[in-house]
Amino acid sequence: MAGTSQSALRYYDKIGLFSPAARGANNYRYYTPLQLITLKFIIVLADLGIPLTKIKELNSHRTPINIIKLLLWQESRLDREMHRLRTAYSIIHKYRDNIQNGLFANEEDICVEVADDSNECRVIFGPENDFRGSVGFYAPFIRFCESAKRNRINLNYPVGGYHRSVKAFLNAPGQPDRFISLDPMGDAKIPDGRYLVGYVRGYYGEFGDLPQRMASYAEKHNLELKGAVYVTYLLDEVTMTKPDMYLAKVAVGLSRQSMASENI
Amino acid sequence: MAGTSQSALRYYDKIGLFSPAARGANNYRYYTPLQLITLKFIIVLADLGIPLTKIKELNSHRTPINIIKLLLWQESRLDREMHRLRTAYSIIHKYRDNIQNGLFANEEDICVEVADDSNECRVIFGPENDFRGSVGFYAPFIRFCESAKRNRINLNYPVGGYHRSVKAFLNAPGQPDRFISLDPMGDAKIPDGRYLVGYVRGYYGEFGDLPQRMASYAEKHNLELKGAVYVTYLLDEVTMTKPDMYLAKVAVGLSRQSMASENI
DNA sequence: TTGCTCCTCACGTCACGTGAGGTGGC
DNA sequence: TTGCTCCTCACGTCACGTGAGGTGGC
């Protein structure tokens, strides 16, 4: 028989969805040509992902209207499922991107990068953090996670940090003003412009001498650090086994009149 | 704990994917803060749809390269899954469309319809049929189904018939020159132009007096029937319980110089 | 006797959720 | 004694696929 397997037919028989018209003396299942038509109906709906119980329900009251209702119901299920898959796809893409950038990054180097349409990075901002009385960033981070849940933000995207100003970053590099989710569907984006970029390996929120190195680099090359600072982890707990091997990328905004990048 | 359930943690423990660092005297599971990091890694990958066995495998050789490999593997799985869902979606849409048209169709009426971009209907043609020696259209239809399987055509879309010429249709309306699959992703389409359209209720391949009625209607209204004929079933075995209640739509090509539709 | 096709029954799949029944410390 | 939170089993989920072991007719 075309379209389905023996075991499927036995299963349909067992659950009472579709039974043979007759059993032979040898106990074989015999189906009539007309039953093949019913079977086609079942296979089509089952292939659309409609549960067999729904198909069985339909069997007793099968009208065009009820079919349309069932199809609409399945459409909305498919909508949700496709949204889930697209989200998973986009998270995977983001991680692959980060990992590849992390593997190719020269950790010692500090350099100028330009953000524009070609490498647009979208984000979602969390609420403003409050570090009063907290050691490390765990308490505000947990608050961020809770607010994310309320706002239906997917926490599986990598998380980064945002500092309102260079001064704030140099002051307390481990205490961002806000956490950000690197969701490509986010409504905000890291603004176009030029950034001074450095990398650092180590635990979350620990930046070693990178802030100073970046500041002195800027001074030496006559660059004016200005605007916001974005910290993203290219290699994080998903990628690396040891927390001291995480790799952060720090991007510090540069003013427009800073020396052009080709001079560096 | 955030991000997962008790029963999931017990399950991870059971399959050896992620076990607590220690058990209390009361046999409680106790996790260290560092373990929460490992857990986050597991949850992220599991939420992407990666099977737990794969995550477990990864645990022993976790490197950025291996993560990228795993993510690429999952990407291709998601690709296939999304393709399946999109196909299901499009089949559902086609059926809904057909059913709605079928419910609103005036069965007695014959009228002129215009096919253009706004109601484009794409199809896939099956091989040429050979009706020699066969009664009804079952043998050629089964050949069509077999060729469809070979050519990876999805047979869950509604199937219709194509007659090369009006003469062929009037001669043997139940024996189309080719079967067609109403796949919206098909590479062919029902050509733009004007069609004389009629409906008929009944078994597959039975058209009653519709061909004659359409011919005499054309003569009376000075319309020249010309070109191909397309038969599509708006209500078929998926929609209707009784085979004598199927509803076919017959579209017969009209020459350009036929009387304009606004005169009818 | 050997193949062949069908049969029934039981178990596995995958990642948990859901009771039932029990425990330890307040 | 009553709640509370944890525990361990065991069973169900969904649509079959896969053997194991048996049967009936050529």
Coordinates of C-alpha atoms (C1' of nucleotides) in Angstrom, one line a residue:
Chain A
M1 CA 0.0 0.0 0.0
A2 CA 1.2 3.5 -0.8
G3 CA 1.6 6.3 1.7
T4 CA 2.0 4.5 5.0
S5 CA 3.6 1.6 6.8
Q6 CA 2.2 -1.7 8.1
S7 CA 3.0 -0.7 11.7
A8 CA 1.2 2.6 11.2
L9 CA -1.9 0.8 10.0
R10 CA -1.8 -1.6 13.0
Y11 CA -1.4 1.4 15.2
Y12 CA -4.4 3.2 13.7
D13 CA -6.4 0.0 14.1
K14 CA -5.3 -0.2 17.7
I15 CA -6.3 3.3 18.7
G16 CA -9.6 3.0 16.8
L17 CA -8.8 5.6 14.3
F18 CA -8.9 3.5 11.2
S19 CA -9.7 -0.3 11.1
P20 CA -9.9 -2.7 8.2
A21 CA -13.3 -3.4 6.7
A22 CA -12.8 -7.1 7.3
R23 CA -10.5 -9.7 8.8
G24 CA -9.7 -12.8 6.8
A25 CA -9.9 -16.4 8.1
N26 CA -6.2 -16.1 8.5
N27 CA -6.7 -12.9 10.6
Y28 CA -5.2 -10.7 7.9
R29 CA -6.4 -7.1 7.7
Y30 CA -8.4 -6.4 4.5
Y31 CA -9.1 -2.9 3.3
T32 CA -11.6 -1.9 0.6
P33 CA -10.7 0.6 -2.1
L34 CA -13.1 3.0 -0.5
Q35 CA -11.1 2.8 2.7
L36 CA -8.0 3.8 0.8
I37 CA -9.7 7.2 0.4
T38 CA -10.4 7.5 4.1
L39 CA -6.7 6.6 4.7
K40 CA -5.6 9.3 2.3
F41 CA -7.6 11.8 4.3
I42 CA -5.9 10.6 7.5
I43 CA -2.4 10.6 6.1
V44 CA -2.7 14.1 4.7
L45 CA -3.8 15.6 8.0
A46 CA -1.3 13.5 10.0
D47 CA 1.5 14.7 7.7
L48 CA 0.5 18.2 8.5
G49 CA 1.3 17.5 12.1
I50 CA -2.2 17.3 13.3
P51 CA -2.5 14.8 16.3
L52 CA -4.3 11.6 15.6
T53 CA -6.7 12.2 18.4
K54 CA -7.9 15.4 16.7
I55 CA -8.3 13.5 13.5
K56 CA -10.3 10.9 15.3
E57 CA -12.5 13.5 16.8
L58 CA -13.1 15.0 13.4
N59 CA -14.1 11.6 12.0
S60 CA -17.4 11.8 13.8
H61 CA -18.3 15.3 12.7
R62 CA -16.5 15.8 9.5
T63 CA -17.7 18.9 7.7
P64 CA -15.9 21.5 5.6
I65 CA -16.4 24.0 8.5
N66 CA -14.8 21.7 11.0
I67 CA -11.9 21.0 8.7
I68 CA -11.3 24.7 8.3
K69 CA -11.4 25.1 12.1
L70 CA -8.9 22.3 12.5
L71 CA -6.6 23.7 9.9
L72 CA -6.7 27.2 11.5
W73 CA -5.9 25.6 14.8
Q74 CA -2.9 23.8 13.3
E75 CA -1.8 27.0 11.5
S76 CA -1.4 28.8 14.8
R77 CA 0.5 25.8 16.3
L78 CA 2.8 25.8 13.3
D79 CA 3.2 29.6 13.7
R80 CA 4.4 29.2 17.2
E81 CA 6.7 26.3 16.4
M82 CA 8.3 28.1 13.5
H83 CA 8.9 31.1 15.7
R84 CA 10.7 28.8 18.1
L85 CA 12.8 27.3 15.4
R86 CA 13.7 30.7 14.0
T87 CA 14.7 32.0 17.4
A88 CA 16.9 28.9 17.9
Y89 CA 18.4 29.5 14.5
S90 CA 19.2 33.0 15.3
I91 CA 20.8 32.2 18.7
I92 CA 23.0 29.6 17.0
H93 CA 24.0 32.1 14.4
K94 CA 24.9 34.6 17.1
Y95 CA 27.0 32.1 19.0
R96 CA 28.8 30.9 15.9
D97 CA 29.6 34.5 15.0
N98 CA 30.9 35.2 18.5
I99 CA 33.0 32.1 18.7
Q100 CA 34.5 32.7 15.3
N101 CA 35.4 36.3 16.2
G102 CA 36.7 35.0 19.5
L103 CA 39.0 32.5 17.8
F104 CA 40.4 35.1 15.4
A105 CA 40.7 37.9 17.8
N106 CA 44.2 39.1 18.7
E107 CA 44.0 39.4 22.4
E108 CA 47.0 41.7 22.8
D109 CA 45.9 44.1 20.1
I110 CA 43.9 47.3 20.6
C111 CA 42.5 48.8 17.4
V112 CA 39.8 51.0 15.9
E113 CA 36.7 49.4 14.4
V114 CA 33.9 51.0 12.5
A115 CA 30.3 50.0 13.3
D116 CA 27.9 50.6 10.4
D117 CA 25.2 48.8 8.5
S118 CA 27.5 46.0 7.4
N119 CA 28.1 44.7 10.9
E120 CA 25.1 46.0 12.7
C121 CA 24.7 44.6 16.1
R122 CA 21.2 44.7 17.7
V123 CA 20.6 44.5 21.4
I124 CA 17.9 44.7 24.0
F125 CA 18.6 46.8 27.1
G126 CA 17.9 45.6 30.6
P127 CA 16.8 47.9 33.4
E128 CA 19.3 50.3 35.0
N129 CA 21.5 48.4 37.5
D130 CA 21.8 49.3 41.1
F131 CA 25.1 48.1 42.6
R132 CA 24.7 49.7 46.0
G133 CA 25.9 47.3 48.6
S134 CA 26.5 44.4 46.3
V135 CA 29.7 42.6 45.7
G136 CA 30.4 41.5 42.1
F137 CA 27.5 41.8 39.7
Y138 CA 25.4 38.9 40.8
A139 CA 22.5 40.6 42.5
P140 CA 21.9 43.1 39.6
F141 CA 22.4 40.3 37.1
I142 CA 19.7 38.2 38.7
R143 CA 17.4 41.2 38.7
F144 CA 18.2 41.5 35.0
C145 CA 17.2 37.9 34.5
E146 CA 14.0 38.3 36.4
S147 CA 13.0 41.4 34.4
A148 CA 13.9 39.6 31.2
K149 CA 11.5 36.8 32.1
R150 CA 8.7 39.4 32.7
N151 CA 9.5 41.1 29.4
R152 CA 9.7 37.8 27.5
I153 CA 13.3 38.4 26.6
N154 CA 15.1 35.2 25.5
L155 CA 18.0 34.8 27.9
N156 CA 19.7 32.2 25.7
Y157 CA 21.3 34.9 23.6
P158 CA 24.7 36.0 24.9
V159 CA 24.5 38.7 27.5
G160 CA 26.7 41.8 27.5
G161 CA 27.2 45.0 29.5
Y162 CA 26.6 48.7 28.7
H163 CA 28.3 51.6 30.3
R164 CA 26.7 55.0 29.7
S165 CA 30.1 56.8 29.6
V166 CA 33.8 56.0 29.3
K167 CA 34.3 57.4 32.8
A168 CA 31.8 55.0 34.2
F169 CA 33.6 52.1 32.6
L170 CA 37.1 53.2 33.7
N171 CA 35.7 53.7 37.2
A172 CA 34.0 50.3 37.6
P173 CA 34.5 48.2 34.5
G174 CA 32.8 45.2 36.2
Q175 CA 29.7 47.2 37.0
P176 CA 27.8 48.0 33.8
D177 CA 25.0 50.5 34.0
R178 CA 22.8 48.0 32.2
F179 CA 23.0 44.5 31.0
I180 CA 22.2 43.9 27.4
S181 CA 20.9 40.8 25.5
L182 CA 22.5 40.4 22.1
D183 CA 19.2 39.5 20.5
P184 CA 19.4 40.3 16.7
M185 CA 15.7 41.1 16.8
G186 CA 16.3 43.7 19.5
D187 CA 14.8 47.1 19.1
A188 CA 18.0 49.0 19.9
K189 CA 21.4 48.8 18.2
I190 CA 24.9 49.6 19.0
P191 CA 25.2 53.0 17.3
D192 CA 27.1 53.5 14.1
G193 CA 30.5 55.1 14.5
R194 CA 34.1 54.4 15.4
Y195 CA 35.1 52.4 18.5
L196 CA 38.3 51.6 20.2
V197 CA 38.3 47.8 20.6
G198 CA 40.3 45.7 23.0
Y199 CA 40.0 42.1 24.2
V200 CA 40.6 40.5 27.6
R201 CA 40.5 37.0 28.9
G202 CA 39.2 36.1 32.3
Y203 CA 36.3 35.8 34.6
Y204 CA 33.1 37.8 34.1
G205 CA 33.4 41.4 35.1
E206 CA 37.2 41.3 35.4
F207 CA 39.1 43.3 33.0
G208 CA 42.7 43.4 34.4
D209 CA 44.6 46.3 33.0
L210 CA 42.7 46.6 29.8
P211 CA 40.9 49.8 30.7
Q212 CA 44.2 51.5 31.5
R213 CA 45.8 50.1 28.4
M214 CA 43.0 51.4 26.2
A215 CA 43.1 54.8 27.9
S216 CA 46.8 55.2 27.4
Y217 CA 46.5 53.9 23.8
A218 CA 43.9 56.5 23.1
E219 CA 46.1 59.2 24.6
K220 CA 49.1 58.1 22.7
H221 CA 47.2 58.0 19.4
N222 CA 45.4 61.2 20.0
L223 CA 42.0 59.6 20.1
E224 CA 39.2 61.0 22.2
L225 CA 37.2 58.4 24.1
K226 CA 33.6 59.5 24.2
G227 CA 30.2 58.0 24.5
A228 CA 29.1 54.6 25.6
V229 CA 31.0 51.4 26.2
Y230 CA 29.8 48.0 25.1
V231 CA 31.2 44.8 26.6
T232 CA 30.3 41.5 24.8
Y233 CA 31.6 38.1 25.7
L234 CA 32.8 36.3 22.5
L235 CA 33.7 33.1 24.5
D236 CA 31.5 32.5 27.5
E237 CA 30.2 29.7 29.7
V238 CA 28.6 28.0 26.7
T239 CA 31.8 27.8 24.8
M240 CA 34.5 27.5 27.4
T241 CA 34.9 25.1 30.2
K242 CA 37.0 27.3 32.5
P243 CA 35.6 30.6 33.6
D244 CA 39.1 32.2 33.6
M245 CA 39.3 31.6 29.8
Y246 CA 36.2 33.6 28.9
L247 CA 37.0 36.3 26.2
A248 CA 35.4 39.7 26.4
K249 CA 35.4 42.3 23.7
V250 CA 35.3 45.9 24.9
A251 CA 34.2 48.6 22.5
V252 CA 34.7 52.2 23.6
G253 CA 33.0 55.0 21.6
L254 CA 35.3 57.5 19.8
S255 CA 34.4 61.0 18.9
R256 CA 34.2 61.8 15.3
Q257 CA 37.1 64.2 15.2
S258 CA 39.5 61.6 16.5
M259 CA 42.3 60.6 14.2
A260 CA 41.2 58.5 11.3
S261 CA 41.7 54.8 11.6
E262 CA 44.0 54.5 8.6
N263 CA 46.7 56.3 10.5
I264 CA 47.0 53.7 13.2
Chain B
M1 CA 16.7 27.7 40.8
A2 CA 16.2 29.7 37.6
G3 CA 15.9 28.3 34.1
T4 CA 14.9 24.7 34.7
S5 CA 12.7 22.4 36.8
Q6 CA 13.3 20.0 39.6
S7 CA 12.3 17.0 37.5
A8 CA 14.7 18.1 34.7
L9 CA 17.5 18.3 37.1
R10 CA 16.7 14.8 38.5
Y11 CA 16.6 13.5 34.9
Y12 CA 20.0 15.1 34.0
D13 CA 21.3 13.4 37.1
K14 CA 19.9 10.1 36.2
I15 CA 21.3 10.1 32.6
G16 CA 24.6 11.2 33.9
L17 CA 24.6 14.5 32.1
F18 CA 24.7 16.8 35.1
S19 CA 24.9 15.6 38.7
P20 CA 25.0 17.7 41.9
A21 CA 28.4 18.3 43.5
A22 CA 27.2 16.8 46.8
R23 CA 24.4 15.0 48.5
G24 CA 23.4 16.1 52.0
A25 CA 22.8 13.7 54.9
N26 CA 19.1 14.1 54.0
N27 CA 20.0 12.9 50.5
Y28 CA 19.2 16.4 49.1
R29 CA 20.9 17.4 45.9
Y30 CA 23.3 20.3 46.5
Y31 CA 24.8 22.3 43.6
T32 CA 27.7 24.7 43.7
P33 CA 27.5 28.2 42.2
L34 CA 30.1 27.0 39.6
Q35 CA 27.7 24.3 38.6
L36 CA 25.1 26.8 37.8
I37 CA 27.4 28.0 35.1
T38 CA 27.6 24.5 33.6
L39 CA 23.8 24.2 33.9
K40 CA 23.4 27.4 31.9
F41 CA 25.5 25.9 29.2
I42 CA 23.3 22.8 29.1
I43 CA 20.1 24.7 29.2
V44 CA 21.1 27.0 26.3
L45 CA 22.1 24.1 24.1
A46 CA 19.0 22.0 25.1
D47 CA 16.7 24.9 24.4
L48 CA 18.2 25.1 20.9
G49 CA 16.8 21.6 20.4
I50 CA 20.2 19.8 20.6
P51 CA 19.6 16.3 22.0
L52 CA 21.0 15.7 25.5
T53 CA 23.1 12.8 24.4
K54 CA 25.0 15.2 22.0
I55 CA 25.5 17.7 24.9
K56 CA 26.8 14.8 27.0
E57 CA 29.2 13.8 24.3
L58 CA 30.4 17.4 24.1
N59 CA 31.0 17.6 27.8
S60 CA 34.1 15.3 27.5
H61 CA 35.7 17.3 24.6
R62 CA 34.3 20.8 24.9
T63 CA 36.3 23.1 22.7
P64 CA 35.1 26.1 20.6
I65 CA 35.7 24.1 17.5
N66 CA 33.5 21.2 18.6
I67 CA 30.8 23.7 19.7
I68 CA 30.8 25.2 16.2
K69 CA 30.6 21.8 14.7
L70 CA 27.6 20.9 16.9
L71 CA 25.9 24.3 16.1
L72 CA 26.4 23.7 12.4
W73 CA 24.9 20.2 12.8
Q74 CA 21.9 21.7 14.6
E75 CA 21.5 24.4 12.0
S76 CA 21.1 21.9 9.2
R77 CA 18.6 19.9 11.3
L78 CA 16.6 23.1 11.9
D79 CA 16.8 23.9 8.2
R80 CA 15.1 20.6 7.4
E81 CA 12.5 21.0 10.1
M82 CA 11.6 24.5 9.1
H83 CA 11.2 23.3 5.5
R84 CA 8.8 20.7 6.7
L85 CA 6.8 23.2 8.7
R86 CA 6.7 25.7 5.8
T87 CA 5.4 22.9 3.5
A88 CA 2.7 21.9 6.0
Y89 CA 1.8 25.5 6.3
S90 CA 1.4 26.0 2.6
I91 CA -0.6 22.8 2.2
I92 CA -3.0 24.0 4.9
H93 CA -3.3 27.3 3.2
K94 CA -4.1 25.7 -0.1
Y95 CA -6.8 23.5 1.4
R96 CA -8.4 26.3 3.3
D97 CA -8.5 28.3 0.1
N98 CA -10.0 25.5 -1.8
I99 CA -12.6 24.7 0.8
Q100 CA -13.6 28.4 1.2
N101 CA -14.0 28.7 -2.6
G102 CA -15.9 25.4 -2.6
L103 CA -18.3 26.6 0.0
F104 CA -19.0 29.9 -1.8
A105 CA -19.1 28.5 -5.3
N106 CA -22.5 28.6 -7.0
E107 CA -22.8 25.1 -8.4
E108 CA -25.3 25.9 -11.1
D109 CA -23.5 28.9 -12.5
I110 CA -21.2 29.1 -15.4
C111 CA -19.1 32.3 -15.6
V112 CA -16.0 33.9 -16.9
E113 CA -13.0 34.4 -14.6
V114 CA -9.7 36.2 -15.2
A115 CA -6.5 34.6 -14.1
D116 CA -3.7 37.1 -13.5
D117 CA -1.1 37.9 -10.9
S118 CA -3.6 38.5 -8.2
N119 CA -4.9 34.9 -8.1
E120 CA -1.9 33.1 -9.5
C121 CA -2.2 29.4 -9.2
R122 CA 1.0 27.4 -9.4
V123 CA 1.2 23.7 -10.2
I124 CA 3.5 20.9 -11.0
F125 CA 2.8 18.7 -14.0
G126 CA 2.9 15.0 -13.8
P127 CA 4.0 12.8 -16.8
E128 CA 1.7 12.3 -19.8
N129 CA -1.0 9.8 -19.0
D130 CA -1.7 6.7 -21.1
F131 CA -5.3 5.5 -20.8
R132 CA -5.0 2.6 -23.3
G133 CA -6.8 -0.3 -21.9
S134 CA -7.6 1.2 -18.5
V135 CA -11.0 1.8 -17.1
G136 CA -11.4 4.9 -15.0
F137 CA -8.2 6.8 -14.2
Y138 CA -6.8 4.6 -11.5
A139 CA -3.9 3.0 -13.3
P140 CA -2.5 6.3 -14.7
F141 CA -3.2 8.0 -11.4
I142 CA -1.1 5.4 -9.6
R143 CA 1.6 5.9 -12.2
F144 CA 1.4 9.6 -11.4
C145 CA 1.8 8.9 -7.7
E146 CA 4.8 6.8 -8.3
S147 CA 6.5 9.3 -10.5
A148 CA 5.7 12.0 -7.9
K149 CA 7.6 9.9 -5.3
R150 CA 10.6 9.7 -7.6
N151 CA 10.5 13.4 -8.3
R152 CA 10.1 14.3 -4.6
I153 CA 6.7 15.9 -5.3
N154 CA 4.6 16.3 -2.2
L155 CA 1.4 14.3 -2.8
N156 CA -0.4 16.0 0.1
Y157 CA -1.3 19.0 -2.0
P158 CA -4.6 18.6 -3.8
V159 CA -4.3 16.9 -7.2
G160 CA -6.0 18.2 -10.3
G161 CA -6.2 17.4 -14.0
Y162 CA -4.9 19.0 -17.1
H163 CA -6.3 18.6 -20.6
R164 CA -4.2 19.9 -23.5
S165 CA -7.2 21.1 -25.5
V166 CA -10.9 21.7 -25.1
K167 CA -11.5 19.0 -27.6
A168 CA -9.7 16.5 -25.5
F169 CA -11.7 17.5 -22.4
L170 CA -15.1 17.3 -24.2
N171 CA -14.1 14.0 -25.6
A172 CA -13.0 12.3 -22.4
P173 CA -13.5 14.7 -19.4
G174 CA -12.5 12.0 -16.9
Q175 CA -9.2 11.3 -18.6
P176 CA -6.8 14.2 -18.3
D177 CA -3.7 14.3 -20.4
R178 CA -1.7 14.9 -17.2
F179 CA -2.3 15.1 -13.5
I180 CA -1.2 18.2 -11.7
S181 CA -0.2 18.8 -8.1
L182 CA -1.5 22.2 -6.8
D183 CA 1.8 23.0 -5.1
P184 CA 2.2 26.8 -4.8
M185 CA 6.0 26.3 -5.1
G186 CA 5.6 24.6 -8.4
D187 CA 7.6 25.7 -11.4
A188 CA 4.6 26.0 -13.7
K189 CA 1.5 28.1 -13.4
I190 CA -2.0 28.2 -14.9
P191 CA -1.5 30.8 -17.6
D192 CA -2.9 34.3 -17.2
G193 CA -6.0 34.9 -19.3
R194 CA -9.7 34.4 -19.3
Y195 CA -11.4 31.1 -18.5
L196 CA -14.9 29.8 -18.6
V197 CA -15.5 28.3 -15.2
G198 CA -18.1 25.8 -14.1
Y199 CA -18.6 23.5 -11.1
V200 CA -19.7 20.0 -10.8
R201 CA -20.5 17.8 -7.8
G202 CA -19.7 14.1 -7.9
Y203 CA -17.1 11.3 -8.0
Y204 CA -13.6 11.9 -9.3
G205 CA -13.5 12.0 -13.1
E206 CA -17.3 12.3 -13.5
F207 CA -18.6 15.5 -14.9
G208 CA -22.2 14.8 -15.8
D209 CA -23.5 17.2 -18.4
L210 CA -21.1 20.0 -17.4
P211 CA -19.0 19.8 -20.5
Q212 CA -22.0 20.1 -22.8
R213 CA -23.5 22.9 -20.7
M214 CA -20.2 24.8 -20.8
A215 CA -20.0 24.3 -24.6
S216 CA -23.5 25.5 -25.2
Y217 CA -23.0 28.4 -22.9
A218 CA -20.0 29.4 -24.8
E219 CA -21.8 29.1 -28.1
K220 CA -24.8 31.1 -26.8
H221 CA -22.5 33.9 -25.5
N222 CA -20.3 33.9 -28.5
L223 CA -17.2 32.8 -26.6
E224 CA -14.5 30.8 -28.3
L225 CA -13.2 27.9 -26.1
K226 CA -9.5 27.6 -26.9
G227 CA -6.4 26.3 -25.2
A228 CA -6.0 24.1 -22.1
V229 CA -8.5 22.9 -19.5
Y230 CA -7.7 22.7 -15.8
V231 CA -9.8 20.7 -13.4
T232 CA -9.3 21.2 -9.7
Y233 CA -11.2 19.6 -6.8
L234 CA -12.2 22.3 -4.3
L235 CA -13.8 19.7 -2.0
D236 CA -12.2 16.3 -2.1
E237 CA -11.6 13.2 0.0
V238 CA -9.9 15.3 2.7
T239 CA -12.9 17.5 3.1
M240 CA -15.9 15.4 2.3
T241 CA -17.0 12.1 3.7
K242 CA -19.0 11.0 0.7
P243 CA -17.2 10.6 -2.7
D244 CA -20.4 11.7 -4.6
M245 CA -20.2 15.1 -2.9
Y246 CA -16.7 16.1 -4.1
L247 CA -16.8 19.5 -5.9
A248 CA -14.7 20.1 -9.0
K249 CA -14.0 23.4 -10.6
V250 CA -13.4 23.2 -14.4
A251 CA -11.6 26.1 -16.1
V252 CA -11.6 26.2 -19.9
G253 CA -9.4 28.6 -21.7
L254 CA -11.0 31.4 -23.7
S255 CA -9.5 33.1 -26.8
R256 CA -8.6 36.8 -26.4
Q257 CA -11.1 38.0 -28.9
S258 CA -14.0 36.4 -27.1
M259 CA -16.7 38.7 -25.8
A260 CA -15.5 40.7 -22.8
S261 CA -16.6 39.4 -19.4
E262 CA -18.4 42.6 -18.4
N263 CA -21.1 41.7 -21.0
I264 CA -22.1 38.6 -19.3
Chain C
dT1 C1' 10.7 -28.8 4.3
dT2 C1' 11.6 -24.0 2.9
dG3 C1' 10.1 -19.2 2.0
dC4 C1' 6.9 -15.8 2.2
dT5 C1' 3.6 -12.7 4.3
dC6 C1' 0.9 -11.7 7.7
dC7 C1' -0.2 -11.8 12.8
dT8 C1' 0.3 -10.5 18.2
dC9 C1' 2.7 -8.9 22.0
dA10 C1' 6.3 -6.4 24.3
dC11 C1' 9.7 -3.0 24.5
dG12 C1' 12.2 1.2 23.1
dT13 C1' 12.1 6.1 21.7
dC14 C1' 12.9 11.5 24.1
dA15 C1' 12.8 14.6 27.9
dC16 C1' 10.7 15.1 31.1
dG17 C1' 5.6 15.8 34.1
dT18 C1' 2.9 13.8 37.4
dG19 C1' 1.3 11.4 41.1
dA20 C1' 2.0 7.9 45.1
dG21 C1' 4.2 7.1 49.1
dG22 C1' 8.0 8.2 52.3
dT23 C1' 11.6 11.1 55.0
dG24 C1' 13.8 14.8 58.0
dG25 C1' 13.9 18.9 60.4
dC26 C1' 11.2 23.0 61.9
Chain D
dT1 C1' 0.8 17.0 65.2
dT2 C1' 0.9 19.8 61.0
dG3 C1' 3.4 21.9 56.9
dC4 C1' 7.1 22.1 54.1
dT5 C1' 10.6 20.5 50.9
dC6 C1' 13.0 17.2 49.3
dC7 C1' 13.5 12.1 48.0
dT8 C1' 12.7 7.5 45.1
dC9 C1' 10.2 4.8 42.2
dA10 C1' 6.7 4.0 38.5
dC11 C1' 3.9 5.3 34.9
dG12 C1' 2.3 8.2 31.0
dT13 C1' 3.4 10.9 26.8
dC14 C1' 3.2 10.4 21.0
dA15 C1' 3.3 7.7 16.8
dC16 C1' 5.0 4.5 15.6
dG17 C1' 9.8 1.0 14.6
dT18 C1' 11.8 -3.1 15.8
dG19 C1' 12.5 -7.6 17.0
dA20 C1' 10.7 -12.2 19.0
dG21 C1' 7.9 -15.9 18.3
dG22 C1' 4.0 -17.9 15.8
dT23 C1' 0.7 -19.1 11.8
dG24 C1' -1.4 -20.4 7.3
dG25 C1' -1.1 -21.5 2.5
dC26 C1' 1.9 -22.2 -1.5

